[in-house]
mmCIF file of C-alpha atoms and ligand atoms in Angstrom:
data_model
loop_
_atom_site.group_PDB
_atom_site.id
_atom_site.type_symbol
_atom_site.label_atom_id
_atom_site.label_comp_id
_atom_site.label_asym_id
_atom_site.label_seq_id
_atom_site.Cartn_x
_atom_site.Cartn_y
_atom_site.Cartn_z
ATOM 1 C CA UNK Y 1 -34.570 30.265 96.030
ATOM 2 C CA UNK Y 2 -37.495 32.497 97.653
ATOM 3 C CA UNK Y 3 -37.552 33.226 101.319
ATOM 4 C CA UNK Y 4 -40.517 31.897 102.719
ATOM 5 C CA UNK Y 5 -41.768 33.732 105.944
ATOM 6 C CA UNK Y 6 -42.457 30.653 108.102
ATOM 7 C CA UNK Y 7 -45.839 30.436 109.052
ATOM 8 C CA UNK Y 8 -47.403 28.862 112.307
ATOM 9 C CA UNK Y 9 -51.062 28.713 112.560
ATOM 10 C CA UNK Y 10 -53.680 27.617 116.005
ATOM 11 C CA UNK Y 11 -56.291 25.484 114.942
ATOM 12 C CA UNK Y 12 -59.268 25.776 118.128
ATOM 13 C CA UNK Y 13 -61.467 23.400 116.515
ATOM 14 C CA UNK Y 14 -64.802 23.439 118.724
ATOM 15 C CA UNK Y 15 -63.260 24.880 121.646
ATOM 16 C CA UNK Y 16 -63.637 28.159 123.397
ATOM 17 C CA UNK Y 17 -67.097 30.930 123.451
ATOM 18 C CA UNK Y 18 -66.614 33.689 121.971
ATOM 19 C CA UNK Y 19 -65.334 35.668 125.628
ATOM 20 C CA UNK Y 20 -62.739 33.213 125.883
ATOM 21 C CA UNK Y 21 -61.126 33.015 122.752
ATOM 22 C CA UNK Y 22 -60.850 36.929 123.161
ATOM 23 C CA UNK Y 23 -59.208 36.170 126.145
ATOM 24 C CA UNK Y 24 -56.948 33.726 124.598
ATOM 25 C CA UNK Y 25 -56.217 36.270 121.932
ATOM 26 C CA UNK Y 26 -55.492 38.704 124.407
ATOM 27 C CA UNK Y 27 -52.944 36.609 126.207
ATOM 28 C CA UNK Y 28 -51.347 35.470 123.388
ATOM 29 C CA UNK Y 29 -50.931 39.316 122.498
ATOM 30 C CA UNK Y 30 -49.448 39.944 125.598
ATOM 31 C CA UNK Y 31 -47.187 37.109 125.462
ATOM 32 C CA UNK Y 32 -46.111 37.902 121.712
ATOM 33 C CA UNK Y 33 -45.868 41.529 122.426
ATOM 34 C CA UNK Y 34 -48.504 43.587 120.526
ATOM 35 C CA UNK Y 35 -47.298 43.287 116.866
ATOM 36 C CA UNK Y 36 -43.699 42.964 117.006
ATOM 37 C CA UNK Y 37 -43.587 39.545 116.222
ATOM 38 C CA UNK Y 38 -41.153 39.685 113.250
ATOM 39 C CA UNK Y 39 -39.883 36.831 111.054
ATOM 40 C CA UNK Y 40 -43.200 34.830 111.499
ATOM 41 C CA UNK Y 41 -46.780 34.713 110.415
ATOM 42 C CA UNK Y 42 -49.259 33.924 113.157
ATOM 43 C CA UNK Y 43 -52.522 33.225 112.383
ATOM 44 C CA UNK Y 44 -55.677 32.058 114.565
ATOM 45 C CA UNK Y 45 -58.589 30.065 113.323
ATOM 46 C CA UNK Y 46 -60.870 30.349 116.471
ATOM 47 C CA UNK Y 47 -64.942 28.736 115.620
ATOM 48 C CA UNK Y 48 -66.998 30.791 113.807
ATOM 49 C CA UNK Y 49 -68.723 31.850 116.820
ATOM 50 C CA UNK Y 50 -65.400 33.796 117.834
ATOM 51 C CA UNK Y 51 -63.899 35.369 114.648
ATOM 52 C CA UNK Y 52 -65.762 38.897 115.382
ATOM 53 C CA UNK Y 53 -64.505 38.904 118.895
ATOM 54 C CA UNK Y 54 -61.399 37.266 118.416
ATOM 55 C CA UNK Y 55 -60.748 39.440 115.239
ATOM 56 C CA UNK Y 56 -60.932 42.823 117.456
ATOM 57 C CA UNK Y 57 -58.405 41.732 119.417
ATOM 58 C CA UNK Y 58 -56.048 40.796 116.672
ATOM 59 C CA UNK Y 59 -57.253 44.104 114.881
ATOM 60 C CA UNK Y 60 -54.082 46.137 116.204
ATOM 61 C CA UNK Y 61 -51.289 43.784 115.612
ATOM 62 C CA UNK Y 62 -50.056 41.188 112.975
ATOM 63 C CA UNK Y 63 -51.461 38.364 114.192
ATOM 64 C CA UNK Y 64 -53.922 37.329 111.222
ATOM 65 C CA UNK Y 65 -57.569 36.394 111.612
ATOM 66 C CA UNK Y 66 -58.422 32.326 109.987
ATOM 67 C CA UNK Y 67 -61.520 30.264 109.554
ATOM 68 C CA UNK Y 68 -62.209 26.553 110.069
ATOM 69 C CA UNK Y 69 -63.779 25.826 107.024
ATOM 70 C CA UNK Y 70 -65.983 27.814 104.284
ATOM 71 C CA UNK Y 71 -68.915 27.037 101.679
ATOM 72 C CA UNK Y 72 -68.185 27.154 98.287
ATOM 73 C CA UNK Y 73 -70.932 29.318 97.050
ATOM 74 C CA UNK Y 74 -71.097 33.543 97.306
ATOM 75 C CA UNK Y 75 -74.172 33.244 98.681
ATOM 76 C CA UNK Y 76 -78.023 31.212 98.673
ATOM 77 C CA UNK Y 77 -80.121 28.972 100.568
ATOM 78 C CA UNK Y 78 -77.493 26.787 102.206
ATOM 79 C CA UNK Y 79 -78.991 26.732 105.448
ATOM 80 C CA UNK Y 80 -76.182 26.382 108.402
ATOM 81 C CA UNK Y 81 -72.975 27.290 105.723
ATOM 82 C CA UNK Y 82 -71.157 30.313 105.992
ATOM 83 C CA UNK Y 83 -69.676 32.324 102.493
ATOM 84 C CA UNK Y 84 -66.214 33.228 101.785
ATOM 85 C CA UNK Y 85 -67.566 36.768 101.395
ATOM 86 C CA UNK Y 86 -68.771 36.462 105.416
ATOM 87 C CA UNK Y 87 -65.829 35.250 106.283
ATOM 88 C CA UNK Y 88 -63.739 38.188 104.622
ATOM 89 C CA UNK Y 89 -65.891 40.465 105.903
ATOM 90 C CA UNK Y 90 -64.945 39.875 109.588
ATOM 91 C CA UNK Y 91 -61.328 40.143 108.600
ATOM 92 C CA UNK Y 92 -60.432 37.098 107.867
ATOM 93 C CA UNK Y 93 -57.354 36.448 105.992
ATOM 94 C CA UNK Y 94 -57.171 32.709 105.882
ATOM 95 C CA UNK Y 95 -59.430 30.003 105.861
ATOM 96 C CA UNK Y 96 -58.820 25.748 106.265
ATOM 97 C CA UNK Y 97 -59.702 23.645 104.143
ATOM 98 C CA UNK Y 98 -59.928 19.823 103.465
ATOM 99 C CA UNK Y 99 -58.997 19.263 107.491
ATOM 100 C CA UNK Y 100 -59.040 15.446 108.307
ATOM 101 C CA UNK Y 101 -61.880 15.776 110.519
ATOM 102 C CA UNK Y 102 -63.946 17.725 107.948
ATOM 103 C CA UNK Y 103 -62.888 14.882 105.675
ATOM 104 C CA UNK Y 104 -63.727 12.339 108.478
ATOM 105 C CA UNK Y 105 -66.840 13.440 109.908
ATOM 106 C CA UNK Y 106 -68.263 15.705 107.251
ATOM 107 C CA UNK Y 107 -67.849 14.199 103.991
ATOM 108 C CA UNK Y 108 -65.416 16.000 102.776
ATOM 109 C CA UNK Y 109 -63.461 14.497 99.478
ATOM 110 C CA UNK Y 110 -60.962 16.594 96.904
ATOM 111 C CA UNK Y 111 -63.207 17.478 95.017
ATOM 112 C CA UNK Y 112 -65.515 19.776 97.647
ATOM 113 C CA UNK Y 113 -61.696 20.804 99.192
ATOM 114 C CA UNK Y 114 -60.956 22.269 95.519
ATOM 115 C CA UNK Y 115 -64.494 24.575 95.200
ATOM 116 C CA UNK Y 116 -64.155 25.536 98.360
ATOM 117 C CA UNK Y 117 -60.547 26.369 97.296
ATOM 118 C CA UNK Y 118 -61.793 28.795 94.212
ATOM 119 C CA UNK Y 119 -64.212 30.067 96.141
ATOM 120 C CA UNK Y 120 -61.222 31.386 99.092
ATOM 121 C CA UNK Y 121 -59.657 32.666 96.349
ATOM 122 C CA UNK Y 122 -62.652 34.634 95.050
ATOM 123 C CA UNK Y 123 -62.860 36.441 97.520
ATOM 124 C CA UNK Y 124 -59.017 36.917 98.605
ATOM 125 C CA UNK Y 125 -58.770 34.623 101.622
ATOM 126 C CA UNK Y 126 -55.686 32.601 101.555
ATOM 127 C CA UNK Y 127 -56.890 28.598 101.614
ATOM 128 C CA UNK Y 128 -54.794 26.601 104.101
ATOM 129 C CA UNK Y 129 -55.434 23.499 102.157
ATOM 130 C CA UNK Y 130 -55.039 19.797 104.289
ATOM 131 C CA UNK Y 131 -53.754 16.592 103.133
ATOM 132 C CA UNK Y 132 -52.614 13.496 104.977
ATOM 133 C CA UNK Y 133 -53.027 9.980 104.655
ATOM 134 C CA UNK Y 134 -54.385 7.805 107.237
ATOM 135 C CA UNK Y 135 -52.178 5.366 109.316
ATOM 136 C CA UNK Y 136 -53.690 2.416 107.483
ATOM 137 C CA UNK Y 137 -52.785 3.663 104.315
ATOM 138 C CA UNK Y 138 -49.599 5.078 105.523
ATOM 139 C CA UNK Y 139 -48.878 1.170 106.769
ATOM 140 C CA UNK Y 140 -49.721 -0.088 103.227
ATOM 141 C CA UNK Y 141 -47.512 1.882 101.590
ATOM 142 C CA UNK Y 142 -49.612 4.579 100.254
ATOM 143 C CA UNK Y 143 -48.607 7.509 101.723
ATOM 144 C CA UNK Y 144 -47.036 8.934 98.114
ATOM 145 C CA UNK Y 145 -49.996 8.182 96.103
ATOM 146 C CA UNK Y 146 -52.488 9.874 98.692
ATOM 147 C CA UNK Y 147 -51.044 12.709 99.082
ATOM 148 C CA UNK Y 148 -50.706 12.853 95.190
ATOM 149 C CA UNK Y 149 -54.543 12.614 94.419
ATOM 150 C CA UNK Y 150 -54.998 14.977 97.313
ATOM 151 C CA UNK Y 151 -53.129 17.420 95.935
ATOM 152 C CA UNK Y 152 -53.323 16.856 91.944
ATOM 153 C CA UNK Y 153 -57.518 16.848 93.111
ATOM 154 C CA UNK Y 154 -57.701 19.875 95.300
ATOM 155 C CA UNK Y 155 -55.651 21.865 92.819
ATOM 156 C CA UNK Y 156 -57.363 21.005 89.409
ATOM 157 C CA UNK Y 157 -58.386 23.819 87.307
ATOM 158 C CA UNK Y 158 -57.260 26.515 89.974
ATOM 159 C CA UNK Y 159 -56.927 29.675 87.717
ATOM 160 C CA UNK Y 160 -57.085 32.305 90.332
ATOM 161 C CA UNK Y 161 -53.890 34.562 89.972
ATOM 162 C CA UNK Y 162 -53.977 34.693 93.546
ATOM 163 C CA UNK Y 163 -53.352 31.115 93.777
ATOM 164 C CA UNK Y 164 -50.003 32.084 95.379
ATOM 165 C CA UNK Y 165 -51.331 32.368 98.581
ATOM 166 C CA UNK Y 166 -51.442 29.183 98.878
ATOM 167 C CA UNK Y 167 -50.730 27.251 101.932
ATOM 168 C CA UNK Y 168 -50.391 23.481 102.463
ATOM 169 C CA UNK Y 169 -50.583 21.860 105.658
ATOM 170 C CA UNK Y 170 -49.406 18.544 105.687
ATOM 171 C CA UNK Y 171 -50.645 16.810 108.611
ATOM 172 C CA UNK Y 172 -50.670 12.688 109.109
ATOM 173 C CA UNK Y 173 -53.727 11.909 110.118
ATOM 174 C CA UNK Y 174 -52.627 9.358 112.595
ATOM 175 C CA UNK Y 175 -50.761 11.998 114.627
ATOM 176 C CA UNK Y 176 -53.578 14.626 114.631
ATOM 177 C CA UNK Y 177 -54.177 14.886 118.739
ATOM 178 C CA UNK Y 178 -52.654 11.654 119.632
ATOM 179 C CA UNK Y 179 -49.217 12.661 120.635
ATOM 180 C CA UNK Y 180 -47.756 10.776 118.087
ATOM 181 C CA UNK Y 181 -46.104 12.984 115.873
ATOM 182 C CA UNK Y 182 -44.416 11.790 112.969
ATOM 183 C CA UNK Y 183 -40.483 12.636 113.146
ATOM 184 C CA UNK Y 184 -38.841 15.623 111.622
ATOM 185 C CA UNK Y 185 -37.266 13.290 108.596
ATOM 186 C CA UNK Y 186 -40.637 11.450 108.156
ATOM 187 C CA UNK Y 187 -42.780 15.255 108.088
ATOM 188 C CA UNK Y 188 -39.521 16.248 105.530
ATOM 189 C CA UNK Y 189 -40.224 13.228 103.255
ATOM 190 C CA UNK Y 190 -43.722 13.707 103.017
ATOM 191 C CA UNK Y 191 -42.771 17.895 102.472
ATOM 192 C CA UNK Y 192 -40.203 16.853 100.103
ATOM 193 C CA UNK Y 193 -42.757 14.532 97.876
ATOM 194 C CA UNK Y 194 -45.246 17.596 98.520
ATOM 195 C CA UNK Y 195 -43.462 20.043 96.893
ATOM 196 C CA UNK Y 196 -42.318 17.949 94.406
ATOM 197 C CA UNK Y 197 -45.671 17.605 93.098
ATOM 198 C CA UNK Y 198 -46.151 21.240 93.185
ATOM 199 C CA UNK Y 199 -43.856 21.465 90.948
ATOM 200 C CA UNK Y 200 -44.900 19.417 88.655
ATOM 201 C CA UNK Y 201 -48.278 20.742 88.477
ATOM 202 C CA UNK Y 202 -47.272 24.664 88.566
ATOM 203 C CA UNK Y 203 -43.793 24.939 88.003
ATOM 204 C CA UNK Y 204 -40.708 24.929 89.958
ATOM 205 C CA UNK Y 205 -40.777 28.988 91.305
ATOM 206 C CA UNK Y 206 -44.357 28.282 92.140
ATOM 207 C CA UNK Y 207 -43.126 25.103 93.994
ATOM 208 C CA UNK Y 208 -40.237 27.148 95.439
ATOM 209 C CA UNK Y 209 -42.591 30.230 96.918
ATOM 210 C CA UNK Y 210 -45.688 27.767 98.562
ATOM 211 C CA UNK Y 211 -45.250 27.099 101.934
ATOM 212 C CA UNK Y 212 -45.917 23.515 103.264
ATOM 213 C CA UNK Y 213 -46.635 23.309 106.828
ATOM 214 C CA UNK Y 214 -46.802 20.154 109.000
ATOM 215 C CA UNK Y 215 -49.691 19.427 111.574
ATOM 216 C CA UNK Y 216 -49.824 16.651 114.122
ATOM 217 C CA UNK Y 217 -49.408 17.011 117.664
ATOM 218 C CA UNK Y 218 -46.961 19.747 117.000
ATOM 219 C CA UNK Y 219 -45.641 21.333 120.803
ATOM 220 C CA UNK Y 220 -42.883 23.353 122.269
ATOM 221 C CA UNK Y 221 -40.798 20.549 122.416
ATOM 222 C CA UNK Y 222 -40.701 19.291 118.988
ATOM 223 C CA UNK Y 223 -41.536 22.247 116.834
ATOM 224 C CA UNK Y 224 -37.543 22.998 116.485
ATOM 225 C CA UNK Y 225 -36.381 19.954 114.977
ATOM 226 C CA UNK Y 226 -39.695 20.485 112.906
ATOM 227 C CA UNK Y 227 -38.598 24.016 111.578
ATOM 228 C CA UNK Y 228 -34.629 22.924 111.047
ATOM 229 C CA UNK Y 229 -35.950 20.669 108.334
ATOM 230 C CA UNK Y 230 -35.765 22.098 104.723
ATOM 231 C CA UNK Y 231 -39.289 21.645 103.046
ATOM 232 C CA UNK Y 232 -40.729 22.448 106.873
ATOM 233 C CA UNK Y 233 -42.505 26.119 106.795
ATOM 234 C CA UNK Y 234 -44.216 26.047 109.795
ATOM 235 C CA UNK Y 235 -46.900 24.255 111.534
ATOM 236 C CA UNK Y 236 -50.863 23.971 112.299
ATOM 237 C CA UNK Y 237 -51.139 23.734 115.961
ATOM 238 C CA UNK Y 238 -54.561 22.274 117.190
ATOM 239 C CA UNK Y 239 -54.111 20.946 120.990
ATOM 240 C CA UNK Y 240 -50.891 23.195 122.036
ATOM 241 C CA UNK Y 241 -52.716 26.414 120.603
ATOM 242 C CA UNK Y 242 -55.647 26.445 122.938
ATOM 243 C CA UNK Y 243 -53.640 27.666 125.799
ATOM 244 C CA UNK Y 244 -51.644 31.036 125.030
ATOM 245 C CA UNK Y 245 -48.645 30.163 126.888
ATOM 246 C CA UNK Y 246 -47.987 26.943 124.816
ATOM 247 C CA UNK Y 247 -48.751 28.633 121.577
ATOM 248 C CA UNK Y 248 -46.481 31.485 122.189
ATOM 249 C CA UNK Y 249 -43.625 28.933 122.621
ATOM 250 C CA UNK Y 250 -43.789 27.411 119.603
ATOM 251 C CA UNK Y 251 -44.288 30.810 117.841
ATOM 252 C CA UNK Y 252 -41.181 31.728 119.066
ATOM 253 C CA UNK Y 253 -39.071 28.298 118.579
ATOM 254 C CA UNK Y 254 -36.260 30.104 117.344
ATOM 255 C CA UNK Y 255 -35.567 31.138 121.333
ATOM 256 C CA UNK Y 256 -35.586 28.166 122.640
HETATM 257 P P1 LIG W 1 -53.107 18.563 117.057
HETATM 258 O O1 LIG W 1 -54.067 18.982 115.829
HETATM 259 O O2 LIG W 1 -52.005 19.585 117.106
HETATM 260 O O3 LIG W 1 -53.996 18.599 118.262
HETATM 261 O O4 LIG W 1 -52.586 17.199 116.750
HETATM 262 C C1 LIG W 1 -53.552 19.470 114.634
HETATM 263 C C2 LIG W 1 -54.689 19.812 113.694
HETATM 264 O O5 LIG W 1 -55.716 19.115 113.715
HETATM 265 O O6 LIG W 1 -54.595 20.765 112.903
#
């Protein structure tokens, strides 16, 4: 079986000007100590407003650069949207897509999260792609079939050879920011059916190589019963990443 390099990822949402996600960055640098993080993959998705800044910080280590969202077109008059091509430009390496509050607030639906996803690829950001079901649905017993059209959706007629960048974040929405976070065996099942799927649609090795994160009120003290779990990659971090202390912590859950 492939080693996947665990991967844990800060989510700031709308939080932070561009002078104090730099100093967030900086922190977390400090914290981390400058590049020798080894073992993981951090990566920071600070607003738009904050790549540049936040991205010359980051410049001299490993920590890698993310966006929030991205349009699915090169370029035009899409007043307000920002192109993958942008977005690469200021050194970003990864980009999320599909988040549940895109989804909830911004019309998102699997078939925008899956242009959006050939146009990351395009242009050689790595998509961090989102699924979860909601707790209604997860309380009628459709958790499976969700996350099924999410993926089998999202992923239709991907042809990119760098498809393999590929990251899935599983996150619940019901335990994004709400403290509830779904237990290890719960986030396992879901990474289990997940990869599963994968599988089916791309082949086992493909299945084998993608990491599948989990999101949802993810903190210090839960993120190592998280990581024990098999399918479990690493995480998306949205509250406990906006303060550098917490985030370093769960970056490095294998000292605790
Ligand atoms: P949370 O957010 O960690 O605050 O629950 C996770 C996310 O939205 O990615």
């Amino acid at each position: 079986m492939p080693q996947r390099m665990p991967f844990i990822a800060g989510n700031w949402k709308m939080y932070k000007t561009a002078a104090e996600a730099a100093r967030t960055a900086q922190d977390l640098l400090a914290r981390l100590g400058l590049g020798t993080i080894s073992g993981v993959e951090v990566m920071i998705a600070p607003p738009y407003t904050a790549l540049d800044a936040v991205g010359r910080v980051l410049a001299q280590s490993s920590v890698q650069l993310g966006a929030q969202n991205v349009f699915w077109a090169d370029e035009g008059a899409y007043t307000g949207e920002v192109a993958p091509g942008m977005l690469a430009d200021l050194g970003c390496r990864f980009v999320l897509i599909g988040h549940s509050e895109r989804r909830q607030y911004f019309g998102e639906t699997d078939e925008s999260v899956g242009r959006r996803i050939s146009a990351a690829l395009r242009h050689g950001l790595a998509p961090v792609m989102c699924i979860g079901e909601t707790e209604a649905q997860r309380d009628a017993g459709q958790t499976f079939s969700v996350l099924d059209k999410q993926i089998t959706d999202g992923l239709r007629n991907q042809i990119s050879d760098r498809l393999g960048t590929l990251v899935i974040a599983y996150e619940p929405v019901w335990a994004i920011g709400t403290g509830k976070t779904a237990t290890a065996d719960q986030a396992q099942e879901a990474h289990r059916f997940i990869r599963g799927k994968l599988a089916e649609l791309l082949g086992d090795s493909f299945a084998a190589a993608t990491r599948i994160v989990y999101g949802g009120s993810v903190k210090p003290g839960n993120i190592v019963e998280l990581m024990a779990m098999p399918d479990i990659d690493g995480a998306l971090v949205g509250g406990a990443s906006l303060k550098a202390e917490t985030f370093a912590d769960i970056v490095r859950y294998r000292a605790q």
